[in-house]
mmCIF file of C-alpha atoms and ligand atoms in Angstrom:
data_model
loop_
_atom_site.group_PDB
_atom_site.id
_atom_site.type_symbol
_atom_site.label_atom_id
_atom_site.label_comp_id
_atom_site.label_asym_id
_atom_site.label_seq_id
_atom_site.Cartn_x
_atom_site.Cartn_y
_atom_site.Cartn_z
ATOM 1 C CA UNK A 1 -31.707 -39.555 30.533
ATOM 2 C CA UNK A 2 -30.005 -36.940 28.434
ATOM 3 C CA UNK A 3 -30.843 -33.274 28.133
ATOM 4 C CA UNK A 4 -32.322 -32.805 24.683
ATOM 5 C CA UNK A 5 -30.629 -29.910 22.915
ATOM 6 C CA UNK A 6 -33.538 -27.998 21.413
ATOM 7 C CA UNK A 7 -32.199 -26.650 18.130
ATOM 8 C CA UNK A 8 -35.613 -25.520 17.005
ATOM 9 C CA UNK A 9 -36.127 -23.266 20.017
ATOM 10 C CA UNK A 10 -32.579 -21.899 19.935
ATOM 11 C CA UNK A 11 -32.922 -21.189 16.209
ATOM 12 C CA UNK A 12 -36.188 -19.348 16.888
ATOM 13 C CA UNK A 13 -34.440 -17.212 19.525
ATOM 14 C CA UNK A 14 -31.556 -16.405 17.156
ATOM 15 C CA UNK A 15 -33.973 -15.511 14.358
ATOM 16 C CA UNK A 16 -35.989 -13.198 16.573
ATOM 17 C CA UNK A 17 -32.801 -11.326 17.586
ATOM 18 C CA UNK A 18 -31.810 -11.118 13.922
ATOM 19 C CA UNK A 19 -35.218 -9.682 13.102
ATOM 20 C CA UNK A 20 -34.426 -6.705 15.361
ATOM 21 C CA UNK A 21 -31.020 -6.274 13.653
ATOM 22 C CA UNK A 22 -32.711 -6.480 10.283
ATOM 23 C CA UNK A 23 -35.244 -3.767 11.182
ATOM 24 C CA UNK A 24 -32.429 -1.533 12.337
ATOM 25 C CA UNK A 25 -30.570 -2.032 9.045
ATOM 26 C CA UNK A 26 -33.753 -1.267 7.108
ATOM 27 C CA UNK A 27 -34.244 1.930 9.090
ATOM 28 C CA UNK A 28 -30.951 3.054 7.525
ATOM 29 C CA UNK A 29 -32.362 2.489 4.042
ATOM 30 C CA UNK A 30 -30.724 -0.873 3.282
ATOM 31 C CA UNK A 31 -32.667 -4.073 2.601
ATOM 32 C CA UNK A 32 -30.611 -7.192 3.422
ATOM 33 C CA UNK A 33 -30.911 -9.592 0.513
ATOM 34 C CA UNK A 34 -29.853 -13.172 -0.122
ATOM 35 C CA UNK A 35 -29.518 -14.660 -3.612
ATOM 36 C CA UNK A 36 -29.813 -18.427 -3.845
ATOM 37 C CA UNK A 37 -28.757 -20.427 -6.903
ATOM 38 C CA UNK A 38 -30.316 -23.821 -7.428
ATOM 39 C CA UNK A 39 -29.133 -25.922 -10.365
ATOM 40 C CA UNK A 40 -31.222 -28.865 -11.545
ATOM 41 C CA UNK A 41 -33.979 -30.822 -9.951
ATOM 42 C CA UNK A 42 -32.672 -32.300 -6.717
ATOM 43 C CA UNK A 43 -35.703 -32.869 -4.485
ATOM 44 C CA UNK A 44 -33.958 -32.457 -1.127
ATOM 45 C CA UNK A 45 -32.260 -29.250 -2.341
ATOM 46 C CA UNK A 46 -35.648 -27.787 -3.242
ATOM 47 C CA UNK A 47 -36.881 -28.451 0.299
ATOM 48 C CA UNK A 48 -33.736 -26.848 1.780
ATOM 49 C CA UNK A 49 -34.141 -23.776 -0.438
ATOM 50 C CA UNK A 50 -37.814 -23.487 0.535
ATOM 51 C CA UNK A 51 -36.860 -23.577 4.224
ATOM 52 C CA UNK A 52 -34.234 -20.894 3.657
ATOM 53 C CA UNK A 53 -36.820 -18.738 1.876
ATOM 54 C CA UNK A 54 -39.227 -19.116 4.793
ATOM 55 C CA UNK A 55 -36.523 -18.219 7.309
ATOM 56 C CA UNK A 56 -35.625 -15.116 5.271
ATOM 57 C CA UNK A 57 -39.284 -14.038 5.304
ATOM 58 C CA UNK A 58 -39.397 -14.565 9.038
ATOM 59 C CA UNK A 59 -36.315 -12.418 9.692
ATOM 60 C CA UNK A 60 -37.170 -9.787 7.073
ATOM 61 C CA UNK A 61 -34.375 -10.631 4.634
ATOM 62 C CA UNK A 62 -35.244 -10.361 0.944
ATOM 63 C CA UNK A 63 -34.809 -13.559 -1.018
ATOM 64 C CA UNK A 64 -33.992 -13.930 -4.696
ATOM 65 C CA UNK A 65 -34.060 -17.392 -6.194
ATOM 66 C CA UNK A 66 -32.216 -18.339 -9.394
ATOM 67 C CA UNK A 67 -33.350 -21.725 -10.635
ATOM 68 C CA UNK A 68 -31.115 -23.000 -13.433
ATOM 69 C CA UNK A 69 -31.643 -25.943 -15.789
ATOM 70 C CA UNK A 70 -29.370 -28.903 -15.044
ATOM 71 C CA UNK A 71 -27.898 -28.583 -18.581
ATOM 72 C CA UNK A 72 -26.400 -25.113 -18.012
ATOM 73 C CA UNK A 73 -22.722 -24.627 -18.784
ATOM 74 C CA UNK A 74 -20.013 -23.742 -16.294
ATOM 75 C CA UNK A 75 -19.700 -20.351 -17.991
ATOM 76 C CA UNK A 76 -23.392 -19.584 -17.494
ATOM 77 C CA UNK A 77 -23.107 -20.461 -13.829
ATOM 78 C CA UNK A 78 -19.996 -18.346 -13.320
ATOM 79 C CA UNK A 79 -21.517 -15.432 -15.278
ATOM 80 C CA UNK A 80 -24.503 -15.453 -12.937
ATOM 81 C CA UNK A 81 -22.263 -15.528 -9.845
ATOM 82 C CA UNK A 82 -20.248 -12.616 -11.208
ATOM 83 C CA UNK A 83 -23.403 -10.589 -11.883
ATOM 84 C CA UNK A 84 -24.580 -11.226 -8.334
ATOM 85 C CA UNK A 85 -21.136 -10.273 -6.987
ATOM 86 C CA UNK A 86 -21.435 -6.917 -8.768
ATOM 87 C CA UNK A 87 -24.959 -6.097 -7.600
ATOM 88 C CA UNK A 88 -25.046 -3.686 -4.671
ATOM 89 C CA UNK A 89 -28.539 -4.814 -3.607
ATOM 90 C CA UNK A 90 -27.377 -8.428 -3.016
ATOM 91 C CA UNK A 91 -25.524 -9.000 0.266
ATOM 92 C CA UNK A 92 -25.207 -12.773 0.362
ATOM 93 C CA UNK A 93 -24.871 -15.465 -2.311
ATOM 94 C CA UNK A 94 -25.546 -19.139 -1.743
ATOM 95 C CA UNK A 95 -25.017 -21.902 -4.265
ATOM 96 C CA UNK A 96 -27.119 -24.875 -3.179
ATOM 97 C CA UNK A 97 -25.224 -28.157 -3.417
ATOM 98 C CA UNK A 98 -25.154 -30.658 -4.959
ATOM 99 C CA UNK A 99 -24.932 -29.365 -8.511
ATOM 100 C CA UNK A 100 -24.762 -31.612 -11.620
ATOM 101 C CA UNK A 101 -21.488 -33.495 -12.111
ATOM 102 C CA UNK A 102 -20.455 -31.729 -15.313
ATOM 103 C CA UNK A 103 -20.130 -28.476 -13.349
ATOM 104 C CA UNK A 104 -17.116 -27.567 -11.219
ATOM 105 C CA UNK A 105 -18.482 -26.603 -7.812
ATOM 106 C CA UNK A 106 -15.054 -25.670 -6.475
ATOM 107 C CA UNK A 107 -14.588 -23.042 -9.160
ATOM 108 C CA UNK A 108 -18.090 -21.764 -8.464
ATOM 109 C CA UNK A 109 -17.418 -21.409 -4.726
ATOM 110 C CA UNK A 110 -14.127 -19.692 -5.549
ATOM 111 C CA UNK A 111 -15.953 -17.141 -7.688
ATOM 112 C CA UNK A 112 -18.410 -16.100 -4.986
ATOM 113 C CA UNK A 113 -17.078 -12.858 -3.551
ATOM 114 C CA UNK A 114 -15.656 -13.511 -0.044
ATOM 115 C CA UNK A 115 -17.718 -10.496 1.131
ATOM 116 C CA UNK A 116 -20.919 -12.278 0.092
ATOM 117 C CA UNK A 117 -19.857 -15.836 0.906
ATOM 118 C CA UNK A 118 -22.542 -16.483 3.531
ATOM 119 C CA UNK A 119 -22.075 -20.260 3.310
ATOM 120 C CA UNK A 120 -18.351 -19.973 4.070
ATOM 121 C CA UNK A 121 -17.207 -22.244 1.213
ATOM 122 C CA UNK A 122 -14.888 -19.847 -0.604
ATOM 123 C CA UNK A 123 -11.257 -20.926 0.032
ATOM 124 C CA UNK A 124 -10.586 -17.483 1.524
ATOM 125 C CA UNK A 125 -13.286 -18.044 4.160
ATOM 126 C CA UNK A 126 -11.997 -21.578 4.793
ATOM 127 C CA UNK A 127 -8.412 -20.296 5.135
ATOM 128 C CA UNK A 128 -9.432 -17.543 7.541
ATOM 129 C CA UNK A 129 -11.308 -20.070 9.677
ATOM 130 C CA UNK A 130 -8.215 -22.235 9.873
ATOM 131 C CA UNK A 131 -6.212 -19.186 10.995
ATOM 132 C CA UNK A 132 -8.919 -18.382 13.585
ATOM 133 C CA UNK A 133 -9.630 -15.043 11.890
ATOM 134 C CA UNK A 134 -13.026 -13.379 11.607
ATOM 135 C CA UNK A 135 -14.875 -14.832 8.601
ATOM 136 C CA UNK A 136 -18.097 -16.478 7.468
ATOM 137 C CA UNK A 137 -18.157 -19.869 9.162
ATOM 138 C CA UNK A 138 -20.150 -22.463 7.245
ATOM 139 C CA UNK A 139 -23.619 -22.674 8.690
ATOM 140 C CA UNK A 140 -23.864 -26.236 10.059
ATOM 141 C CA UNK A 141 -20.594 -26.143 12.061
ATOM 142 C CA UNK A 142 -21.423 -22.609 13.198
ATOM 143 C CA UNK A 143 -24.863 -23.753 14.392
ATOM 144 C CA UNK A 144 -23.280 -26.608 16.343
ATOM 145 C CA UNK A 145 -20.868 -24.217 18.058
ATOM 146 C CA UNK A 146 -23.824 -22.014 19.046
ATOM 147 C CA UNK A 147 -25.534 -25.042 20.592
ATOM 148 C CA UNK A 148 -22.441 -25.796 22.700
ATOM 149 C CA UNK A 149 -22.420 -22.161 23.798
ATOM 150 C CA UNK A 150 -26.119 -22.036 24.680
ATOM 151 C CA UNK A 151 -25.960 -25.226 26.748
ATOM 152 C CA UNK A 152 -22.661 -24.247 28.426
ATOM 153 C CA UNK A 153 -20.846 -27.264 27.039
ATOM 154 C CA UNK A 154 -17.194 -26.368 27.393
ATOM 155 C CA UNK A 155 -14.955 -27.941 24.745
ATOM 156 C CA UNK A 156 -11.648 -27.087 26.366
ATOM 157 C CA UNK A 157 -9.531 -30.206 26.858
ATOM 158 C CA UNK A 158 -12.375 -32.527 25.859
ATOM 159 C CA UNK A 159 -11.849 -35.592 23.686
ATOM 160 C CA UNK A 160 -14.061 -34.833 20.730
ATOM 161 C CA UNK A 161 -14.654 -37.249 17.865
ATOM 162 C CA UNK A 162 -16.093 -36.094 14.550
ATOM 163 C CA UNK A 163 -17.327 -38.875 12.263
ATOM 164 C CA UNK A 164 -17.265 -37.526 8.694
ATOM 165 C CA UNK A 165 -14.779 -35.303 6.875
ATOM 166 C CA UNK A 166 -16.858 -33.545 4.228
ATOM 167 C CA UNK A 167 -15.913 -30.033 3.157
ATOM 168 C CA UNK A 168 -19.240 -28.656 4.330
ATOM 169 C CA UNK A 169 -19.503 -30.262 7.773
ATOM 170 C CA UNK A 170 -16.630 -32.402 9.056
ATOM 171 C CA UNK A 171 -13.648 -30.332 7.962
ATOM 172 C CA UNK A 172 -14.831 -26.889 9.107
ATOM 173 C CA UNK A 173 -15.949 -28.499 12.365
ATOM 174 C CA UNK A 174 -12.392 -29.656 13.034
ATOM 175 C CA UNK A 175 -11.253 -26.064 12.991
ATOM 176 C CA UNK A 176 -14.174 -24.720 15.021
ATOM 177 C CA UNK A 177 -13.591 -27.317 17.747
ATOM 178 C CA UNK A 178 -9.818 -26.841 17.724
ATOM 179 C CA UNK A 179 -10.352 -23.106 18.136
ATOM 180 C CA UNK A 180 -12.258 -23.975 21.332
ATOM 181 C CA UNK A 181 -9.324 -26.107 22.550
ATOM 182 C CA UNK A 182 -10.907 -29.532 22.162
ATOM 183 C CA UNK A 183 -8.683 -32.519 21.377
ATOM 184 C CA UNK A 184 -10.136 -33.432 18.006
ATOM 185 C CA UNK A 185 -10.137 -36.847 16.335
ATOM 186 C CA UNK A 186 -11.652 -37.173 12.864
ATOM 187 C CA UNK A 187 -12.991 -40.529 11.709
ATOM 188 C CA UNK A 188 -14.138 -41.507 8.232
ATOM 189 C CA UNK A 189 -14.905 -44.533 6.091
ATOM 190 C CA UNK A 190 -11.291 -45.758 6.205
ATOM 191 C CA UNK A 191 -10.959 -45.452 9.986
ATOM 192 C CA UNK A 192 -10.050 -48.714 11.645
ATOM 193 C CA UNK A 193 -11.758 -49.616 14.921
ATOM 194 C CA UNK A 194 -14.089 -46.634 14.891
ATOM 195 C CA UNK A 195 -15.672 -47.789 18.126
ATOM 196 C CA UNK A 196 -12.355 -47.481 19.986
ATOM 197 C CA UNK A 197 -12.349 -43.799 19.126
ATOM 198 C CA UNK A 198 -15.995 -43.068 19.872
ATOM 199 C CA UNK A 199 -15.990 -45.073 23.096
ATOM 200 C CA UNK A 200 -13.447 -42.796 24.772
ATOM 201 C CA UNK A 201 -14.919 -39.542 23.447
ATOM 202 C CA UNK A 202 -16.480 -36.927 25.716
ATOM 203 C CA UNK A 203 -18.256 -35.505 22.677
ATOM 204 C CA UNK A 204 -19.265 -37.295 19.453
ATOM 205 C CA UNK A 205 -20.407 -35.394 16.376
ATOM 206 C CA UNK A 206 -21.892 -37.660 13.708
ATOM 207 C CA UNK A 207 -21.991 -36.353 10.124
ATOM 208 C CA UNK A 208 -22.101 -39.517 8.055
ATOM 209 C CA UNK A 209 -25.436 -39.815 6.251
ATOM 210 C CA UNK A 210 -26.263 -43.309 7.539
ATOM 211 C CA UNK A 211 -29.383 -43.794 9.605
ATOM 212 C CA UNK A 212 -28.812 -44.819 13.261
ATOM 213 C CA UNK A 213 -25.136 -45.561 12.595
ATOM 214 C CA UNK A 214 -23.979 -44.577 16.087
ATOM 215 C CA UNK A 215 -25.298 -47.092 18.597
ATOM 216 C CA UNK A 216 -25.372 -47.281 22.369
ATOM 217 C CA UNK A 217 -22.416 -49.667 22.595
ATOM 218 C CA UNK A 218 -20.196 -47.184 20.718
ATOM 219 C CA UNK A 219 -20.304 -44.413 23.336
ATOM 220 C CA UNK A 220 -19.474 -43.943 26.993
ATOM 221 C CA UNK A 221 -21.776 -42.829 29.801
ATOM 222 C CA UNK A 222 -22.266 -39.075 29.926
ATOM 223 C CA UNK A 223 -21.219 -38.474 26.321
ATOM 224 C CA UNK A 224 -22.446 -35.359 24.480
ATOM 225 C CA UNK A 225 -23.980 -36.302 21.136
ATOM 226 C CA UNK A 226 -24.457 -33.994 18.168
ATOM 227 C CA UNK A 227 -26.313 -35.646 15.314
ATOM 228 C CA UNK A 228 -25.898 -33.876 11.977
ATOM 229 C CA UNK A 229 -27.369 -36.639 9.814
ATOM 230 C CA UNK A 230 -30.596 -36.237 7.891
ATOM 231 C CA UNK A 231 -31.779 -39.547 6.464
ATOM 232 C CA UNK A 232 -35.205 -39.997 4.932
ATOM 233 C CA UNK A 233 -36.608 -43.501 5.321
ATOM 234 C CA UNK A 234 -38.949 -45.272 2.901
ATOM 235 C CA UNK A 235 -41.813 -44.209 5.160
ATOM 236 C CA UNK A 236 -40.796 -40.568 4.608
ATOM 237 C CA UNK A 237 -39.662 -40.206 8.229
ATOM 238 C CA UNK A 238 -36.419 -38.397 9.056
ATOM 239 C CA UNK A 239 -33.787 -40.070 11.177
ATOM 240 C CA UNK A 240 -30.332 -38.976 12.211
ATOM 241 C CA UNK A 241 -27.012 -40.797 12.155
ATOM 242 C CA UNK A 242 -27.497 -41.744 15.811
ATOM 243 C CA UNK A 243 -29.805 -44.357 17.305
ATOM 244 C CA UNK A 244 -31.491 -41.666 19.375
ATOM 245 C CA UNK A 245 -33.814 -43.864 21.454
ATOM 246 C CA UNK A 246 -31.018 -45.985 22.872
ATOM 247 C CA UNK A 247 -28.090 -43.566 22.877
ATOM 248 C CA UNK A 248 -30.046 -40.920 24.822
ATOM 249 C CA UNK A 249 -30.129 -43.302 27.795
ATOM 250 C CA UNK A 250 -26.337 -42.998 28.112
ATOM 251 C CA UNK A 251 -25.761 -39.434 26.944
ATOM 252 C CA UNK A 252 -25.682 -36.271 29.036
ATOM 253 C CA UNK A 253 -26.780 -34.115 26.085
ATOM 254 C CA UNK A 254 -28.127 -35.110 22.689
ATOM 255 C CA UNK A 255 -29.584 -33.362 19.639
ATOM 256 C CA UNK A 256 -32.749 -34.786 18.098
ATOM 257 C CA UNK A 257 -33.473 -35.245 14.384
ATOM 258 C CA UNK A 258 -35.510 -33.387 13.313
ATOM 259 C CA UNK A 259 -35.346 -30.309 15.522
ATOM 260 C CA UNK A 260 -31.620 -30.297 16.301
ATOM 261 C CA UNK A 261 -28.833 -29.220 13.981
ATOM 262 C CA UNK A 262 -31.107 -28.625 10.943
ATOM 263 C CA UNK A 263 -32.912 -25.486 12.164
ATOM 264 C CA UNK A 264 -29.631 -24.125 13.542
ATOM 265 C CA UNK A 265 -28.025 -24.374 10.092
ATOM 266 C CA UNK A 266 -30.727 -22.144 8.627
ATOM 267 C CA UNK A 267 -30.571 -19.701 11.550
ATOM 268 C CA UNK A 268 -26.814 -19.302 11.106
ATOM 269 C CA UNK A 269 -27.307 -18.633 7.403
ATOM 270 C CA UNK A 270 -29.608 -15.764 8.389
ATOM 271 C CA UNK A 271 -26.951 -14.616 10.852
ATOM 272 C CA UNK A 272 -24.336 -14.613 8.091
ATOM 273 C CA UNK A 273 -26.550 -12.607 5.713
ATOM 274 C CA UNK A 274 -27.079 -9.935 8.379
ATOM 275 C CA UNK A 275 -23.337 -9.934 9.115
ATOM 276 C CA UNK A 276 -22.537 -9.587 5.387
ATOM 277 C CA UNK A 277 -24.996 -6.698 5.064
ATOM 278 C CA UNK A 278 -23.498 -4.884 8.052
ATOM 279 C CA UNK A 279 -19.967 -5.386 6.699
ATOM 280 C CA UNK A 280 -20.978 -4.038 3.298
ATOM 281 C CA UNK A 281 -22.583 -0.962 4.877
ATOM 282 C CA UNK A 282 -19.273 0.039 6.519
HETATM 283 P P1 LIG B 1 -20.791 -36.661 2.902
HETATM 284 O O1 LIG B 1 -20.146 -35.611 2.105
HETATM 285 O O2 LIG B 1 -21.424 -37.821 2.237
HETATM 286 O O3 LIG B 1 -19.718 -37.214 3.957
HETATM 287 C C1 LIG B 1 -19.980 -38.307 4.752
HETATM 288 C C2 LIG B 1 -18.787 -38.609 5.585
HETATM 289 O O4 LIG B 1 -19.067 -39.779 6.351
HETATM 290 C C3 LIG B 1 -17.519 -38.923 4.754
HETATM 291 O O5 LIG B 1 -16.417 -38.254 5.288
HETATM 292 C C4 LIG B 1 -17.375 -40.427 4.862
HETATM 293 O O6 LIG B 1 -16.033 -40.881 4.856
HETATM 294 C C5 LIG B 1 -17.982 -40.693 6.224
HETATM 295 N N1 LIG B 1 -18.461 -42.067 6.307
HETATM 296 C C6 LIG B 1 -19.260 -42.724 5.437
HETATM 297 N N2 LIG B 1 -19.439 -44.002 5.834
HETATM 298 C C7 LIG B 1 -18.725 -44.148 6.966
HETATM 299 C C8 LIG B 1 -18.496 -45.236 7.833
HETATM 300 N N3 LIG B 1 -19.036 -46.444 7.609
HETATM 301 N N4 LIG B 1 -17.709 -45.036 8.899
HETATM 302 C C9 LIG B 1 -17.150 -43.821 9.143
HETATM 303 N N5 LIG B 1 -17.329 -42.757 8.353
HETATM 304 C C10 LIG B 1 -18.110 -42.920 7.271
HETATM 305 O O7 LIG B 1 -21.928 -36.062 3.851
HETATM 306 P P2 LIG B 1 -22.141 -34.598 4.483
HETATM 307 O O8 LIG B 1 -22.504 -33.654 3.421
HETATM 308 O O9 LIG B 1 -21.054 -34.279 5.424
HETATM 309 O O10 LIG B 1 -23.465 -34.897 5.330
HETATM 310 C C11 LIG B 1 -23.502 -35.883 6.321
HETATM 311 C C12 LIG B 1 -24.930 -36.005 6.835
HETATM 312 O O11 LIG B 1 -25.313 -34.768 7.409
HETATM 313 C C13 LIG B 1 -25.978 -36.281 5.751
HETATM 314 O O12 LIG B 1 -27.019 -37.056 6.319
HETATM 315 C C14 LIG B 1 -26.510 -34.911 5.407
HETATM 316 O O13 LIG B 1 -27.822 -34.947 4.897
HETATM 317 C C15 LIG B 1 -26.470 -34.263 6.755
HETATM 318 N N6 LIG B 1 -26.363 -32.804 6.746
HETATM 319 C C16 LIG B 1 -27.165 -32.146 7.602
HETATM 320 C C17 LIG B 1 -27.085 -30.777 7.695
HETATM 321 C C18 LIG B 1 -27.964 -30.085 8.680
HETATM 322 O O14 LIG B 1 -28.157 -28.908 8.577
HETATM 323 N N7 LIG B 1 -28.488 -30.802 9.659
HETATM 324 C C19 LIG B 1 -26.193 -30.069 6.907
HETATM 325 C C20 LIG B 1 -25.351 -30.777 6.040
HETATM 326 C C21 LIG B 1 -25.435 -32.153 5.979
HETATM 327 P P3 LIG B 1 -15.077 -40.735 3.545
HETATM 328 O O15 LIG B 1 -14.655 -39.299 3.532
HETATM 329 O O16 LIG B 1 -13.952 -41.658 3.823
HETATM 330 O O17 LIG B 1 -15.905 -41.099 2.356
#
């Protein structure tokens, strides 16, 4: 039976350390503050933003929410980002994705000041990550790296397969894992013989968005499994991209859903807001 990687507990530990940092910053007369922009009516996004608000409260970070109608223009969105960039009392800016199709999210990410880019989606942050320079690492990959660290899972020389190549999870993960000297293979919807790749992997990270996609027969004994997927079934229950019940019998370590990568993502956002505040105080 696998060791269950407890993301909820690790996230709690990280948040309680950040709380101490936050108090120290406040004692110097600065109040760390995150601005979140939510465009439109996406249900899941609203839940994510609510969770981020709660985490901010827990750590002591101020939270400012900007809820915009789905009909807003690109100019209105960019104007808001530029105002937030200018404001000295805002230390981090997060644009919740997805945003409506008529808006250009890439331009929006580009406009967020790299100093306040706590989600790590500005091309400058992405470029620095690829050069292994200090930057804001996007929160889900960063949270996964923290889990490896906490559970002493050494990536050096390991065959590591990432399934999924999105800009927010798969791609930054490639860089994070390469920086830790893993041998990284990235699979996606056009990959042929996916199972051949996953079967020889020491570590599999699934970021696909398809419930229970990774099955027992796709992995080897002793594999480390990181399940990024969040899939809501018709019954309202959350499942990951991995068939947890069966895969855990073969794995050495596995993350559950819920309670795995999700809470770590939010904790690392808090971490990035505190980091941004400290940088801006220098
Ligand atoms: P995404 O943008 O939809 O990307 C999904 C990736 O999976 C794509 O690269 C796609 O390949 C690949 N894929 C789809 N079907 C496949 C198949 N049959 N075989 C192999 N690869 C396949 O999703 P995302 O934003 O990365 O999110 C992935 C999942 O993680 C979702 O469930 C999301 O809700 C969850 N998520 C969780 C957190 C967290 O904090 N826990 C954070 C972010 C996302 P192509 O590129 O070829 O289309």
